[in-house]
Backbone as JSON Lines, residues from 0, in Angstrom:
{"i":0,"aa":"M","n":[49.46,151.44,71.04],"ca":[49.7,151.28,72.24],"c":[51.0,150.19,72.87]}
{"i":1,"aa":"T","n":[51.87,150.71,73.56],"ca":[53.25,150.2,73.64],"c":[53.23,148.9,74.63]}
{"i":2,"aa":"K","n":[53.9,148.06,73.79],"ca":[53.84,146.69,74.63],"c":[55.32,146.39,75.25]}
{"i":3,"aa":"A","n":[55.18,147.19,76.15],"ca":[56.71,147.16,77.15],"c":[57.21,146.12,77.36]}
{"i":4,"aa":"F","n":[56.53,145.05,77.81],"ca":[57.15,143.84,78.33],"c":[57.53,142.85,77.08]}
{"i":5,"aa":"Q","n":[57.26,143.49,75.46],"ca":[57.55,142.51,74.19],"c":[58.59,143.61,74.14]}
{"i":6,"aa":"S","n":[58.89,144.79,74.13],"ca":[59.66,145.34,73.28],"c":[60.88,145.85,74.06]}
{"i":7,"aa":"R","n":[60.78,146.32,75.6],"ca":[62.06,146.55,76.07],"c":[62.71,145.14,76.51]}
{"i":8,"aa":"H","n":[63.88,145.19,76.85],"ca":[65.12,144.28,76.78],"c":[65.65,144.52,78.45]}
{"i":9,"aa":"P","n":[65.14,143.84,79.28],"ca":[65.9,144.17,80.86],"c":[67.17,143.83,80.95]}
{"i":10,"aa":"E","n":[67.69,144.4,82.08],"ca":[69.06,144.11,82.27],"c":[68.86,143.37,83.72]}
{"i":11,"aa":"I","n":[68.77,142.29,83.49],"ca":[68.7,141.33,84.79],"c":[69.45,139.96,85.07]}
{"i":12,"aa":"S","n":[70.28,139.81,84.08],"ca":[71.13,138.65,84.4],"c":[72.55,139.41,84.92]}
{"i":13,"aa":"N","n":[73.06,140.39,84.21],"ca":[74.29,140.74,84.84],"c":[74.23,142.15,85.86]}
{"i":14,"aa":"N","n":[72.97,142.08,86.37],"ca":[72.57,143.11,86.91],"c":[72.97,142.86,88.45]}
{"i":15,"aa":"P","n":[73.65,143.88,89.21],"ca":[73.82,143.59,90.71],"c":[73.16,144.05,91.72]}
{"i":16,"aa":"N","n":[72.32,144.54,91.25],"ca":[71.04,145.07,92.05],"c":[69.87,144.13,91.89]}
{"i":17,"aa":"I","n":[69.81,143.01,91.3],"ca":[68.93,142.03,91.39],"c":[69.4,140.97,92.15]}
{"i":18,"aa":"R","n":[68.67,140.5,93.12],"ca":[68.88,139.69,93.96],"c":[69.61,138.1,93.6]}
{"i":19,"aa":"E","n":[70.2,137.34,93.79],"ca":[70.66,135.99,93.08],"c":[69.47,135.03,93.18]}
{"i":20,"aa":"P","n":[68.5,135.0,93.95],"ca":[67.27,134.45,93.51],"c":[66.08,135.02,92.82]}
{"i":21,"aa":"Q","n":[66.28,136.26,92.64],"ca":[65.33,136.96,91.4],"c":[66.02,136.6,90.55]}
{"i":22,"aa":"R","n":[67.36,136.67,90.31],"ca":[67.77,136.3,88.87],"c":[67.65,134.96,88.34]}
{"i":23,"aa":"E","n":[67.7,133.95,89.05],"ca":[67.51,132.41,89.27],"c":[66.09,132.38,88.83]}
{"i":24,"aa":"A","n":[65.17,133.07,89.47],"ca":[63.4,133.05,89.13],"c":[63.35,133.23,87.97]}
{"i":25,"aa":"Y","n":[64.08,134.55,87.74],"ca":[63.89,135.2,86.34],"c":[64.49,134.21,85.14]}
{"i":26,"aa":"E","n":[65.43,133.83,85.2],"ca":[65.72,132.88,84.07],"c":[65.34,131.36,83.91]}
{"i":27,"aa":"A","n":[64.92,130.73,85.24],"ca":[63.72,129.6,85.03],"c":[62.41,129.92,84.02]}
{"i":28,"aa":"L","n":[62.33,131.35,84.44],"ca":[61.11,131.41,83.65],"c":[61.17,131.84,82.27]}
{"i":29,"aa":"A","n":[62.2,132.37,81.98],"ca":[62.23,132.42,80.75],"c":[62.72,131.58,80.21]}
{"i":30,"aa":"R","n":[63.0,130.17,80.75],"ca":[63.53,129.04,80.18],"c":[62.75,128.72,79.94]}
{"i":31,"aa":"Y","n":[61.6,128.65,80.63],"ca":[60.33,127.72,80.68],"c":[59.16,128.2,79.26]}
{"i":32,"aa":"A","n":[59.16,129.63,79.2],"ca":[58.18,130.28,78.15],"c":[58.97,130.1,77.14]}
{"i":33,"aa":"N","n":[60.13,129.9,76.52],"ca":[60.65,129.69,75.78],"c":[60.72,128.07,75.05]}
{"i":34,"aa":"D","n":[60.66,127.21,75.99],"ca":[60.5,125.91,75.66],"c":[58.88,125.48,75.08]}
{"i":35,"aa":"A","n":[58.8,125.64,73.58],"ca":[57.75,124.86,72.88],"c":[57.47,123.71,73.37]}
{"i":36,"aa":"N","n":[57.94,122.99,73.81],"ca":[57.22,121.38,74.12],"c":[56.81,121.76,75.65]}
{"i":37,"aa":"D","n":[56.68,122.55,76.33],"ca":[56.07,122.41,77.65],"c":[54.61,122.89,77.13]}
{"i":38,"aa":"S","n":[53.78,121.77,77.72],"ca":[52.61,122.39,77.18],"c":[51.83,122.86,78.35]}
{"i":39,"aa":"A","n":[52.36,123.0,79.84],"ca":[51.56,123.29,80.95],"c":[51.37,124.56,80.64]}
{"i":40,"aa":"R","n":[50.17,124.86,81.95],"ca":[49.75,126.64,81.29],"c":[50.35,127.11,82.48]}
{"i":41,"aa":"E","n":[50.7,126.62,83.8],"ca":[50.5,127.04,85.13],"c":[52.18,126.72,85.52]}
{"i":42,"aa":"V","n":[52.66,127.73,86.35],"ca":[53.82,127.72,86.76],"c":[54.11,128.25,87.71]}
{"i":43,"aa":"G","n":[55.11,127.53,89.01],"ca":[55.11,128.43,90.41],"c":[56.52,128.36,90.32]}
{"i":44,"aa":"I","n":[56.93,129.81,91.25],"ca":[57.97,130.11,91.87],"c":[57.81,130.27,93.15]}
{"i":45,"aa":"V","n":[58.98,129.5,94.0],"ca":[58.63,129.6,95.54],"c":[59.82,130.18,96.21]}
{"i":46,"aa":"L","n":[60.16,130.95,96.47],"ca":[61.09,132.2,97.53],"c":[60.86,132.22,98.78]}
{"i":47,"aa":"P","n":[61.72,131.96,99.77],"ca":[61.77,132.07,101.4],"c":[61.47,133.61,101.45]}
{"i":48,"aa":"V","n":[61.22,133.82,102.75],"ca":[60.88,135.31,103.14],"c":[62.53,136.2,102.86]}
{"i":49,"aa":"G","n":[62.09,137.23,102.06],"ca":[63.67,138.22,101.72],"c":[64.03,137.96,100.98]}
{"i":50,"aa":"C","n":[63.65,137.54,99.93],"ca":[64.77,137.04,98.69],"c":[64.26,137.97,97.57]}
{"i":51,"aa":"G","n":[62.86,138.6,97.82],"ca":[62.52,139.34,96.62],"c":[61.43,138.88,95.98]}
{"i":52,"aa":"K","n":[60.69,138.3,96.5],"ca":[59.28,138.18,95.69],"c":[58.46,138.97,95.13]}
{"i":53,"aa":"S","n":[58.53,140.35,95.46],"ca":[57.64,141.18,94.86],"c":[58.61,141.38,93.57]}
{"i":54,"aa":"G","n":[59.93,141.92,93.84],"ca":[60.56,142.49,92.36],"c":[60.71,141.23,91.53]}
{"i":55,"aa":"T","n":[60.95,139.92,92.04],"ca":[60.59,138.69,91.06],"c":[59.28,138.9,90.36]}
{"i":56,"aa":"I","n":[58.25,139.04,90.67],"ca":[57.17,139.08,90.39],"c":[56.86,140.49,89.36]}
{"i":57,"aa":"T","n":[57.94,141.31,89.51],"ca":[57.85,142.87,88.65],"c":[58.78,142.19,87.15]}
{"i":58,"aa":"I","n":[59.4,141.66,87.74],"ca":[60.37,141.61,86.62],"c":[59.88,140.34,85.56]}
{"i":59,"aa":"S","n":[58.66,139.28,86.41],"ca":[58.35,138.28,85.53],"c":[57.82,138.08,84.07]}
{"i":60,"aa":"P","n":[56.85,139.57,83.53],"ca":[56.33,139.32,82.23],"c":[57.31,139.8,81.45]}
{"i":61,"aa":"F","n":[58.98,140.08,81.87],"ca":[59.29,139.81,80.38],"c":[60.19,138.58,80.23]}
{"i":62,"aa":"A","n":[59.87,138.04,81.19],"ca":[60.21,136.61,80.87],"c":[59.5,135.82,79.92]}
{"i":63,"aa":"F","n":[58.02,136.33,79.87],"ca":[56.9,135.88,78.86],"c":[56.88,136.71,77.89]}
{"i":64,"aa":"R","n":[57.14,138.09,77.88],"ca":[56.94,139.05,76.27],"c":[55.69,138.92,76.61]}
{"i":65,"aa":"S","n":[54.98,139.45,77.87],"ca":[53.32,139.44,78.05],"c":[52.66,140.41,77.09]}
{"i":66,"aa":"N","n":[51.8,140.2,76.81],"ca":[50.99,141.29,76.48],"c":[50.29,142.09,77.42]}
{"i":67,"aa":"R","n":[49.89,141.16,78.43],"ca":[48.99,141.83,79.58],"c":[49.69,141.01,80.87]}
{"i":68,"aa":"T","n":[49.41,141.34,81.76],"ca":[50.02,140.68,83.27],"c":[49.15,141.32,84.32]}
{"i":69,"aa":"L","n":[48.25,140.26,85.05],"ca":[47.5,140.32,86.03],"c":[48.01,140.08,87.0]}
{"i":70,"aa":"V","n":[48.22,140.72,88.47],"ca":[48.85,139.9,89.64],"c":[47.83,140.1,90.3]}
{"i":71,"aa":"V","n":[47.42,138.63,91.04],"ca":[46.94,138.76,92.3],"c":[47.37,138.21,93.73]}
{"i":72,"aa":"A","n":[47.34,139.58,94.62],"ca":[47.67,139.88,95.48],"c":[46.92,138.99,96.44]}
{"i":73,"aa":"P","n":[47.81,138.77,97.45],"ca":[46.64,138.31,98.75],"c":[46.37,138.95,99.86]}
{"i":74,"aa":"G","n":[46.83,140.32,99.62],"ca":[46.26,141.49,100.46],"c":[46.46,142.68,100.14]}
{"i":75,"aa":"I","n":[45.88,143.79,101.06],"ca":[45.84,145.0,100.53],"c":[47.45,145.74,100.98]}
{"i":76,"aa":"A","n":[47.95,145.38,101.64],"ca":[49.52,145.83,101.95],"c":[50.27,145.03,100.96]}
{"i":77,"aa":"I","n":[50.24,143.54,99.96],"ca":[51.05,143.32,99.28],"c":[50.62,144.04,97.97]}
{"i":78,"aa":"A","n":[49.51,144.26,97.63],"ca":[49.11,145.02,96.56],"c":[49.29,146.17,96.55]}
{"i":79,"aa":"S","n":[49.4,147.01,97.48],"ca":[49.94,148.62,97.02],"c":[51.38,148.36,96.9]}
{"i":80,"aa":"Q","n":[52.23,147.56,97.64],"ca":[53.76,147.33,97.49],"c":[53.84,146.66,95.74]}
{"i":81,"aa":"L","n":[53.12,146.11,95.44],"ca":[52.95,145.67,93.87],"c":[53.27,146.81,92.74]}
{"i":82,"aa":"H","n":[51.73,147.48,93.6],"ca":[51.31,148.85,92.79],"c":[52.65,149.79,92.95]}
{"i":83,"aa":"S","n":[53.33,149.79,93.6],"ca":[54.36,150.7,93.53],"c":[55.67,150.61,92.83]}
{"i":84,"aa":"D","n":[55.89,148.92,92.91],"ca":[56.75,148.63,92.34],"c":[56.87,148.39,90.42]}
{"i":85,"aa":"F","n":[55.37,148.17,90.18],"ca":[54.9,148.65,89.16],"c":[54.83,149.69,88.4]}
{"i":86,"aa":"N","n":[54.6,150.8,89.46],"ca":[54.13,152.46,88.53],"c":[54.97,153.53,88.29]}
{"i":87,"aa":"P","n":[54.74,153.35,87.17],"ca":[55.82,154.28,86.31],"c":[56.28,155.98,86.83]}
{"i":88,"aa":"T","n":[55.47,156.09,87.29],"ca":[55.55,157.61,88.08],"c":[56.22,157.58,89.3]}
{"i":89,"aa":"N","n":[56.22,156.31,90.11],"ca":[56.94,156.23,91.22],"c":[58.78,156.27,91.38]}
{"i":90,"aa":"P","n":[59.46,157.43,91.72],"ca":[60.79,157.1,91.32],"c":[61.35,156.33,92.18]}
{"i":91,"aa":"R","n":[60.84,155.42,93.0],"ca":[61.09,154.32,93.41],"c":[61.05,152.98,92.85]}
{"i":92,"aa":"M","n":[59.95,152.96,91.75],"ca":[59.46,151.71,90.77],"c":[60.8,151.09,90.93]}
{"i":93,"aa":"F","n":[60.65,149.72,91.23],"ca":[61.32,148.93,90.92],"c":[62.45,148.69,89.81]}
{"i":94,"aa":"Y","n":[61.95,149.31,88.74],"ca":[62.63,148.82,87.22],"c":[63.75,149.97,87.4]}
{"i":95,"aa":"Q","n":[63.69,151.31,87.69],"ca":[64.33,152.34,88.51],"c":[65.04,152.02,89.63]}
{"i":96,"aa":"K","n":[64.95,152.02,90.46],"ca":[65.39,151.4,92.03],"c":[66.54,150.68,91.21]}
{"i":97,"aa":"C","n":[66.27,149.4,90.35],"ca":[67.38,148.07,90.28],"c":[67.85,148.34,89.1]}
{"i":98,"aa":"A","n":[67.86,149.31,87.93],"ca":[68.27,149.62,87.03],"c":[68.12,148.81,86.15]}
{"i":99,"aa":"V","n":[67.16,148.22,86.08],"ca":[66.46,147.12,85.17],"c":[66.24,147.52,83.77]}
{"i":100,"aa":"L","n":[65.73,148.84,83.16],"ca":[65.32,149.35,82.19],"c":[66.45,150.53,82.08]}
{"i":101,"aa":"N","n":[67.99,150.54,82.29],"ca":[68.82,151.54,81.87],"c":[69.28,151.64,80.48]}
{"i":102,"aa":"A","n":[68.7,149.95,79.77],"ca":[69.8,150.2,78.79],"c":[68.86,150.58,77.4]}
{"i":103,"aa":"V","n":[69.18,150.94,76.6],"ca":[68.2,151.65,75.27],"c":[67.71,150.09,74.79]}
{"i":104,"aa":"S","n":[66.64,150.12,74.44],"ca":[65.97,148.96,74.07],"c":[66.05,149.27,72.2]}
């Protein structure tokens, strides 16, 4: 079984296709995930409308090097959008659209 979030190295920090709030959220999550002194189990990211929350959700598992990721959406429309953003058979999925995984890992 491929562990995509553990074995792939996404291009986020220097990626011009990633919006600044998405990049900042990802970097904050990565710092949080790497902080061995922080024993809190929950973390939240707050972004205004139009800043790319769906994209941020899509790249967040890489910050944690997740084995599995569960995304809970508040409605069918958002769930459908997130499914499309994560779906590797969709040529416009977030990783392809924003060239997140173009580099060889």
